[in-house]
Tab-separated table of C-alpha atoms in Angstrom:
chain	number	residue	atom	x	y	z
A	15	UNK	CA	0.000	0.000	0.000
A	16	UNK	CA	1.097	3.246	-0.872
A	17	UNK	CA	2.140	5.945	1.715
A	18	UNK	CA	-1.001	9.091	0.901
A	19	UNK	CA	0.503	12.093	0.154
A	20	UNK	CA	-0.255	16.262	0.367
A	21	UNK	CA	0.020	17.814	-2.595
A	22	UNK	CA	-0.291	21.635	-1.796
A	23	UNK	CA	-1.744	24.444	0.740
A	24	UNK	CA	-5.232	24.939	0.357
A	25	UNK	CA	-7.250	27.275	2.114
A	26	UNK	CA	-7.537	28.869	5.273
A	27	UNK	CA	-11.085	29.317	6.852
A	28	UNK	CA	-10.542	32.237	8.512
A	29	UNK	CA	-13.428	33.937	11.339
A	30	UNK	CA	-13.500	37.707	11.881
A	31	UNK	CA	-15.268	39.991	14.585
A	32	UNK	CA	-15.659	42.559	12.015
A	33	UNK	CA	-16.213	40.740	8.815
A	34	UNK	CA	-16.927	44.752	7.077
A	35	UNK	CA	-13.817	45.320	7.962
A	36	UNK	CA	-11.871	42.520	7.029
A	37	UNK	CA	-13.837	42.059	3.818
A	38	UNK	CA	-12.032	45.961	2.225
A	39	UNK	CA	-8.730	44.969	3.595
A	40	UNK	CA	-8.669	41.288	1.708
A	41	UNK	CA	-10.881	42.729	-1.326
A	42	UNK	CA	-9.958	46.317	-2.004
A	43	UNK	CA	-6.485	46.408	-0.190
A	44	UNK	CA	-5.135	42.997	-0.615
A	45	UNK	CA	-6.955	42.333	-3.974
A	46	UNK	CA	-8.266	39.359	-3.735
A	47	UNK	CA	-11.260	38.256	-5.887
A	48	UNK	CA	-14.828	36.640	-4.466
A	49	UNK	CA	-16.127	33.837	-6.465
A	50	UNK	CA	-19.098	33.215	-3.990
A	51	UNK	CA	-20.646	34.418	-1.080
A	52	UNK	CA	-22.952	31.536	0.499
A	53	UNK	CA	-24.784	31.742	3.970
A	54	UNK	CA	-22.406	34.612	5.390
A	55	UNK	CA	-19.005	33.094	4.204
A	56	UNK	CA	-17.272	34.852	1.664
A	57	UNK	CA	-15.033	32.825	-0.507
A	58	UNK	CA	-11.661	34.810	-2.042
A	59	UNK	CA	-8.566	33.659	-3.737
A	60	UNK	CA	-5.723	35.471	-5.234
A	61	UNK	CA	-5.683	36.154	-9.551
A	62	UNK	CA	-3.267	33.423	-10.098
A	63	UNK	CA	-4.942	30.628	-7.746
A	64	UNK	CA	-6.963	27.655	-9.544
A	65	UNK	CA	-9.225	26.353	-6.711
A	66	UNK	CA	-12.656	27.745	-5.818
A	67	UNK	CA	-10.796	29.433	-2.631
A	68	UNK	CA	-7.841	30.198	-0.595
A	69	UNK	CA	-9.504	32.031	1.982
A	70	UNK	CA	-12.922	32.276	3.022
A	71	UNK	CA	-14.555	34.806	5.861
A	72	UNK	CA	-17.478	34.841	7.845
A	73	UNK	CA	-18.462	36.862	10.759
A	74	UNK	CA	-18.497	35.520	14.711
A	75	UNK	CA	-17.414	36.827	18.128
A	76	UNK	CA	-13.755	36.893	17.587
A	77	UNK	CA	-11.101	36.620	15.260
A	78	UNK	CA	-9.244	32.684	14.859
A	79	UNK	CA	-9.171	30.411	12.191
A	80	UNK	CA	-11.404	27.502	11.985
A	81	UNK	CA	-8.803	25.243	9.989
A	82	UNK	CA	-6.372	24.888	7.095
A	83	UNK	CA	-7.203	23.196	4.302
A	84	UNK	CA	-4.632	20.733	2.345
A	85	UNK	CA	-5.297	19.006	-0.845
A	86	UNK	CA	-4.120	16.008	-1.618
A	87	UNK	CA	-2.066	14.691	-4.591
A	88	UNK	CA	-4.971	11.918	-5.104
A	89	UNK	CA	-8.160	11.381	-4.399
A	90	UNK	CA	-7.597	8.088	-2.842
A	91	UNK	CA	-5.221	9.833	-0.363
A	92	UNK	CA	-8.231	11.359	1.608
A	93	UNK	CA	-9.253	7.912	2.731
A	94	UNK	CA	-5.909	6.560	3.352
A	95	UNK	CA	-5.030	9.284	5.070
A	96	UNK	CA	-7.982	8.617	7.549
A	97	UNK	CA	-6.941	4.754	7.932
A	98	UNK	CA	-3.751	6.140	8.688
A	99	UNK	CA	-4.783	8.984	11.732
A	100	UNK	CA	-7.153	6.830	12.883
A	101	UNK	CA	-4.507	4.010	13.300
A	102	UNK	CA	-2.631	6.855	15.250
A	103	UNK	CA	-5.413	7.491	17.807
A	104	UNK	CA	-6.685	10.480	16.176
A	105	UNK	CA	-10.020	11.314	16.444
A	106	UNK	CA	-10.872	11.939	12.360
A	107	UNK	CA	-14.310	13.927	11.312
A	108	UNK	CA	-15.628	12.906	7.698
A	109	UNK	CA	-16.994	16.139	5.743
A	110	UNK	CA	-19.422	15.318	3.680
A	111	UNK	CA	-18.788	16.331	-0.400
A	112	UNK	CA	-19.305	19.910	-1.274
A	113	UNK	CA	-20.419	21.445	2.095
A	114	UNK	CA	-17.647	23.385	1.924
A	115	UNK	CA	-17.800	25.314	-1.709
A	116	UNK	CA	-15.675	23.953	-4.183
A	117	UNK	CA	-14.134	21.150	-1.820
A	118	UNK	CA	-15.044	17.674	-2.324
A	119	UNK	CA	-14.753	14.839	-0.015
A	120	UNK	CA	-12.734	15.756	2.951
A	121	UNK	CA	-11.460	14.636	6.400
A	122	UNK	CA	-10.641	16.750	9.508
A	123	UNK	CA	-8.713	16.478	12.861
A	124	UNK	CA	-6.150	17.831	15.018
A	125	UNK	CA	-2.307	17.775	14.761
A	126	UNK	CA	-0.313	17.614	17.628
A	127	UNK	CA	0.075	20.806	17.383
A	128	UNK	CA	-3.617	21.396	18.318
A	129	UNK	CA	-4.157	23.096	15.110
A	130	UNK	CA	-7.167	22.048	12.531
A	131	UNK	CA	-6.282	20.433	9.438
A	132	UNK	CA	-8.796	19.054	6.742
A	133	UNK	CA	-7.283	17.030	3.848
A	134	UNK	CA	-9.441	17.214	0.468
A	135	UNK	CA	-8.838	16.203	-3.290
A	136	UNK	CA	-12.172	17.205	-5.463
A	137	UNK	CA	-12.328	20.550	-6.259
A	138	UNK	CA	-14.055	22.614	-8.276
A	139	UNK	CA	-12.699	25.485	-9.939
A	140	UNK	CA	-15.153	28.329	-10.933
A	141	UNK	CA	-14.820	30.237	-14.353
A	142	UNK	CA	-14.578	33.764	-14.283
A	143	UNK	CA	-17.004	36.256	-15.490
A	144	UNK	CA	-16.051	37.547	-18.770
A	145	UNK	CA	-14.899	40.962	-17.653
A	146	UNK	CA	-12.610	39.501	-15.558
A	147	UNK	CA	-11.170	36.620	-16.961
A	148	UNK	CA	-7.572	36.959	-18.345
A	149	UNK	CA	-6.424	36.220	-22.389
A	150	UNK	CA	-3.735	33.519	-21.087
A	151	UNK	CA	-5.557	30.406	-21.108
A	152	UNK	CA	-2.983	29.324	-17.516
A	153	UNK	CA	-4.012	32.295	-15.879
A	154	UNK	CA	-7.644	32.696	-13.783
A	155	UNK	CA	-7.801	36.178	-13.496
A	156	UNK	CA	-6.564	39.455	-15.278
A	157	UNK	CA	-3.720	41.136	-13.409
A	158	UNK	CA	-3.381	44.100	-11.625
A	159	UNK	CA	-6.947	44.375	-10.799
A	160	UNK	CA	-7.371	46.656	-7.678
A	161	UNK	CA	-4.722	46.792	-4.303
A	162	UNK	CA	-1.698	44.603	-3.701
A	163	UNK	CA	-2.861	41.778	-6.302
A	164	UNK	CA	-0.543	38.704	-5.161
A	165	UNK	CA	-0.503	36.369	-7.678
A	166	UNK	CA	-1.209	33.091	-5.585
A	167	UNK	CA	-1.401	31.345	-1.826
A	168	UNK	CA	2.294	30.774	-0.910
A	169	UNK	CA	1.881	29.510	3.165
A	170	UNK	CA	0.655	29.595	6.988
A	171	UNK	CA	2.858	30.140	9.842
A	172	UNK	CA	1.991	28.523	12.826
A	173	UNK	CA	2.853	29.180	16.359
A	174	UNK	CA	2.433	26.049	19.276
A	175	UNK	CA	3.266	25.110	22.498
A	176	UNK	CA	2.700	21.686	22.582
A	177	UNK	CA	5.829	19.340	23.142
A	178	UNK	CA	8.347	19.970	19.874
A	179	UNK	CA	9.360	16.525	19.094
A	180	UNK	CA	5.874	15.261	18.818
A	181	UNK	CA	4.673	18.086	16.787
A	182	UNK	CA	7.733	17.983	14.203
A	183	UNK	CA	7.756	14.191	14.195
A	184	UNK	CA	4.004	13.745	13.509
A	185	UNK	CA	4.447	16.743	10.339
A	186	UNK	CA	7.483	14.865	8.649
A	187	UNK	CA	6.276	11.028	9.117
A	188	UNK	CA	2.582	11.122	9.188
A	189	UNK	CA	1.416	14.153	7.058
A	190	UNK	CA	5.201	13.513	4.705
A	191	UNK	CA	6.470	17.439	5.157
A	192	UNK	CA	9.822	17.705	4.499
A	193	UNK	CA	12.274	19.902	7.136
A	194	UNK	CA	13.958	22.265	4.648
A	195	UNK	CA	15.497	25.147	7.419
A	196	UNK	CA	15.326	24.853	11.285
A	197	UNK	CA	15.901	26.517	14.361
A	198	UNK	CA	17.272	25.331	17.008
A	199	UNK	CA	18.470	26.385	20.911
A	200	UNK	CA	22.152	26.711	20.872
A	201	UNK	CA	23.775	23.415	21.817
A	202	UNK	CA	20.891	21.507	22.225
A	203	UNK	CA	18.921	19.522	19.744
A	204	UNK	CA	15.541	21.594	20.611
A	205	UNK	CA	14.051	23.125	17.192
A	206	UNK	CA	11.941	26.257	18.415
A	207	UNK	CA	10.843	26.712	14.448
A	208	UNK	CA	10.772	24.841	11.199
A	209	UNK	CA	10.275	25.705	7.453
A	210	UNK	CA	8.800	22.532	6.049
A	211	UNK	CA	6.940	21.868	2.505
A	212	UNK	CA	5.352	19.130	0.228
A	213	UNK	CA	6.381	20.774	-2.545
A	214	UNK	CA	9.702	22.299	-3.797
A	215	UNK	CA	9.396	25.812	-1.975
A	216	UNK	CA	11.566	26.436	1.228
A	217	UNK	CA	7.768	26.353	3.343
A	218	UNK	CA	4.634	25.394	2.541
A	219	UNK	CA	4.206	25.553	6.778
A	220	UNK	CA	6.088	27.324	9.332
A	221	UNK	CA	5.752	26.149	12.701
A	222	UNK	CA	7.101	27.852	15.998
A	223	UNK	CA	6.679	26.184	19.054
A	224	UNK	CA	6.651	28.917	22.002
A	225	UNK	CA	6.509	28.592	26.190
A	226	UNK	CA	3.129	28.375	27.529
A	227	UNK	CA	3.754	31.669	29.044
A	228	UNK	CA	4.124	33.085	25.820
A	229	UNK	CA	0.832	32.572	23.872
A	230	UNK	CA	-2.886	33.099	25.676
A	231	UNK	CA	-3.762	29.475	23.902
A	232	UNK	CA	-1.766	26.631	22.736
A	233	UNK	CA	-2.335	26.556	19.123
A	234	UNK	CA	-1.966	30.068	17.225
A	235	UNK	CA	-1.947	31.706	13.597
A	236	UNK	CA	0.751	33.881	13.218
A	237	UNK	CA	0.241	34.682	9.402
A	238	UNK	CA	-0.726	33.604	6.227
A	239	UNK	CA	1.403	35.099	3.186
A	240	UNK	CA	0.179	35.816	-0.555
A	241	UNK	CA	3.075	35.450	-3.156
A	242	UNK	CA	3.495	38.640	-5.561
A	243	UNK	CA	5.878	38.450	-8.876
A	244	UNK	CA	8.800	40.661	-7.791
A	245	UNK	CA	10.377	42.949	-5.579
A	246	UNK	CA	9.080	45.919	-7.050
A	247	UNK	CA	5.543	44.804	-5.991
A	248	UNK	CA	6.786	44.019	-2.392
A	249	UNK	CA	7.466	47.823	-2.385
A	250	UNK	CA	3.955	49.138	-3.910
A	251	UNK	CA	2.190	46.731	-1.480
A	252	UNK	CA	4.301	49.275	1.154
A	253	UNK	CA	2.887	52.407	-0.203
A	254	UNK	CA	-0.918	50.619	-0.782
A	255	UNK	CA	-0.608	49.834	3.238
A	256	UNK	CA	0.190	53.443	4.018
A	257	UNK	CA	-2.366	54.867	1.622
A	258	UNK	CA	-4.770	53.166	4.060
A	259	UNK	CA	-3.230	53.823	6.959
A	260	UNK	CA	-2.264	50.306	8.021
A	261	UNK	CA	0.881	49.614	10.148
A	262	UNK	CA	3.055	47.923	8.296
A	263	UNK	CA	6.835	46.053	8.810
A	264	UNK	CA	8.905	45.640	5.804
A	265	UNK	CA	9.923	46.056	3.321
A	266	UNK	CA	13.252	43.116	4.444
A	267	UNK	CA	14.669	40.528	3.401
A	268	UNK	CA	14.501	37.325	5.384
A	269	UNK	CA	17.880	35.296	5.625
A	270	UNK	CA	15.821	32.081	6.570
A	271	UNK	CA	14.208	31.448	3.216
A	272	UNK	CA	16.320	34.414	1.218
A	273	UNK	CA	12.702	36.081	0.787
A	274	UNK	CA	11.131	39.407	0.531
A	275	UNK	CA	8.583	40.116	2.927
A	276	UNK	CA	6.688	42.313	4.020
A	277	UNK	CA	3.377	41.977	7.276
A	278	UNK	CA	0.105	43.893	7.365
A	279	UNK	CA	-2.395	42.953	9.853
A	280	UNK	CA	-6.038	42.396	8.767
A	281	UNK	CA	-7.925	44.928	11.125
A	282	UNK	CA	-11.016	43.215	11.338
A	283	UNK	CA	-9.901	39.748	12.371
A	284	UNK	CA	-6.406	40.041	13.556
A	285	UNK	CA	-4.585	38.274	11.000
A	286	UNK	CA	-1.428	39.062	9.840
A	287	UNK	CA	-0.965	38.644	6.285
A	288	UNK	CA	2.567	38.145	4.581
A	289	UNK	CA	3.147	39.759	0.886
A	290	UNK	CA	6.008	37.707	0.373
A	291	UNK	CA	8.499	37.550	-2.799
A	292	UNK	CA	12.414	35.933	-3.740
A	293	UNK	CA	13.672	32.914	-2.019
A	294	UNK	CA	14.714	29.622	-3.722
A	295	UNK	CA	13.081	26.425	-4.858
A	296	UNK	CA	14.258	23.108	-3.622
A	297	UNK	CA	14.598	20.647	-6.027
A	298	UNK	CA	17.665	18.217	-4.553
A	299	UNK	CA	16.117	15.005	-3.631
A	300	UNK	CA	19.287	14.581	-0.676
A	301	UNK	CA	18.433	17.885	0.352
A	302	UNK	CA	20.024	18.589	4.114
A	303	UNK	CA	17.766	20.952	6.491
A	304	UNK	CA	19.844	24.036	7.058
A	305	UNK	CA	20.244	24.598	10.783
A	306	UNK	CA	20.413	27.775	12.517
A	307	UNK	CA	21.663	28.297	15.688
A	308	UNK	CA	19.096	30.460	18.585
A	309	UNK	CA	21.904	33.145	18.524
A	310	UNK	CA	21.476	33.950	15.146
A	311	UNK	CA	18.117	33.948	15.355
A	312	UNK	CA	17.603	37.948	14.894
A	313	UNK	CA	19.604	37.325	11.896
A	314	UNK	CA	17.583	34.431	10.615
A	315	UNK	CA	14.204	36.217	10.956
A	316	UNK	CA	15.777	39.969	8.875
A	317	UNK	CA	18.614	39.847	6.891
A	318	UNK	CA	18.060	43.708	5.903
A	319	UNK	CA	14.853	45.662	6.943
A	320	UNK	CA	12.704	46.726	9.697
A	321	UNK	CA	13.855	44.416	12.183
A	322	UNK	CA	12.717	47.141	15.302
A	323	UNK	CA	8.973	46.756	14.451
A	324	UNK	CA	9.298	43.228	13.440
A	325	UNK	CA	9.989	42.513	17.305
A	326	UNK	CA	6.281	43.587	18.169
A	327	UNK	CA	4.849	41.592	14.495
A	328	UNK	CA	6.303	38.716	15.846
A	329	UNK	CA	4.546	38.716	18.887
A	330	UNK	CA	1.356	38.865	17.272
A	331	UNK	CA	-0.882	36.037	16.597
A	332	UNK	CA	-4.643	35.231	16.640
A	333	UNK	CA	-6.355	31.952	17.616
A	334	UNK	CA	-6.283	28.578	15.712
């Protein structure tokens, strides 16, 4: 039997305690585009993303995401994939075809990390209205539509503090992510973050693990990041957030990852969101996670950029 297998990131369901709010900053600021709207969620994804969604946002009490959503690279990995967490002692909820839009037959349940994960192959992807639909047959949307504009979903950063050798164990040999760069405590074998994928970027997940005296509950979003062509976009997304007033912190240049970034915080539901750029694909199949050491972790996280406000960013995450 073969091992099941993630393909790529998803979706994030994301909740909001001011969905008005949060709805301009993803639609007008970010960019994104709504393909549906159905019984208070909203359902957005970037111009450059296939799948029905890579966000979707409804209104309740708080902000905190209600899981992340991971397709497979079959649809006969959904089931194994149950057999498999089940086998584990994982208690694994069935989602019934379609009752999310656009997903098909799914699974959901908790990682050690005590973050939700659902695991889904069927999808639907929804043409676009005429007006909006690009000329390049690969390519959903037209460009340059309205805000920011990131091409695509790029990945979720995830904060924890459940036990680290669990959590990083169960990611690489039950759910198949591969370590790509770590961090670790200085002489010690501790890794207080990881930068692990499925597919050849340096992350498709980033997961801290953090005291308990740290974060208010175990299992936390930091932020989610949108992908945009090329540096000079990085910088516009700077001047967009300032237009509106939004804090921002960036533009830099991350040494862990070699990437562009740059963080602007949702002000409706808390999130952080990542407009991210650069870096390097993976594509060695002996590939050896980098390891960096908890001294050099200031230089890890900014290689050049606003490291002094990054301090506070990091400190900031919302419920998942």
């Amino acid at each position: 039997m073969s091992i099941p297998e993630i393909a790529k990131l998803g979706y994030v369901a994301l909740v909001t305690s001011d969905l008005e709010k949060s709805l301009v900053f993803f639609k007008e600021v970010l960019g994104l585009e709504e393909t549906e709207v159905l019984d208070g969620v909203h359902y957005l994804r970037a111009w450059g993303d296939f799948e029905h969604h890579s966000l979707s946002l409804e209104q309740g009490e708080r902000g905190y995401v209600r899981h992340i959503g991971w397709r497979t690279k079959g649809k006969e990995d959904v089931l194994a994939f149950k057999d498999l967490l089940v086998s584990k002692g994982l208690e694994v909820e069935s989602i019934a075809p379609w009752t999310t839009p656009g997903i098909g037959e799914a699974i959901r349940f908790k990682v050690p990390s005590g973050h939700t994960f659902e695991l889904y192959y069927d999808v639907k992807k929804p043409q676009v209205q005429e007006h909006r639909r690009s000329v390049l047959k690969n390519q959903t949307y037209k460009a340059w539509a309205k805000g920011i504009s990131p091409r695509r979903f790029d990945h979720v950063n995830l904060h924890t503090s459940e036990d680290w050798q669990q959590t990083y164990q169960f990611f690489q040999e039950v759910l198949g992510f591969k370590l790509r760069e770590y961090l670790k405590k200085d002489h010690s074998d501790q890794i207080l973050a990881g930068w692990m994928s499925v597919t050849p970027l340096v992350h498709d997940v980033a997961l801290v693990t953090r005291d308990k005296e740290e974060i208010p509950t175990k299992a936390r979003l930091h932020h989610i990041s949108y992908w945009v062509d090329d540096s000079q976009d990085v910088l516009r997304a700077a001047d967009i957030c300032k237009e509106h007033n939004l804090p921002i912190c960036g533009p830099g240049k991350h040494s862990i990852s070699q990437a562009l970034y740059l963080y602007v915080t949702d002000p409706g539901s808390g999130c952080t969101v990542e407009i991210f750029t650069g870096g390097y694909l993976i594509f060695e199949p002996d590939w050896e996670p980098v390891a960096w050491n908890e001294s050099e972790r200031a230089f890890g996280n900014t290689y050049w950029g606003d490291s002094i406000s990054k301090k506070e960013i990091v400190k900031h995450t919302i419920e998942a």
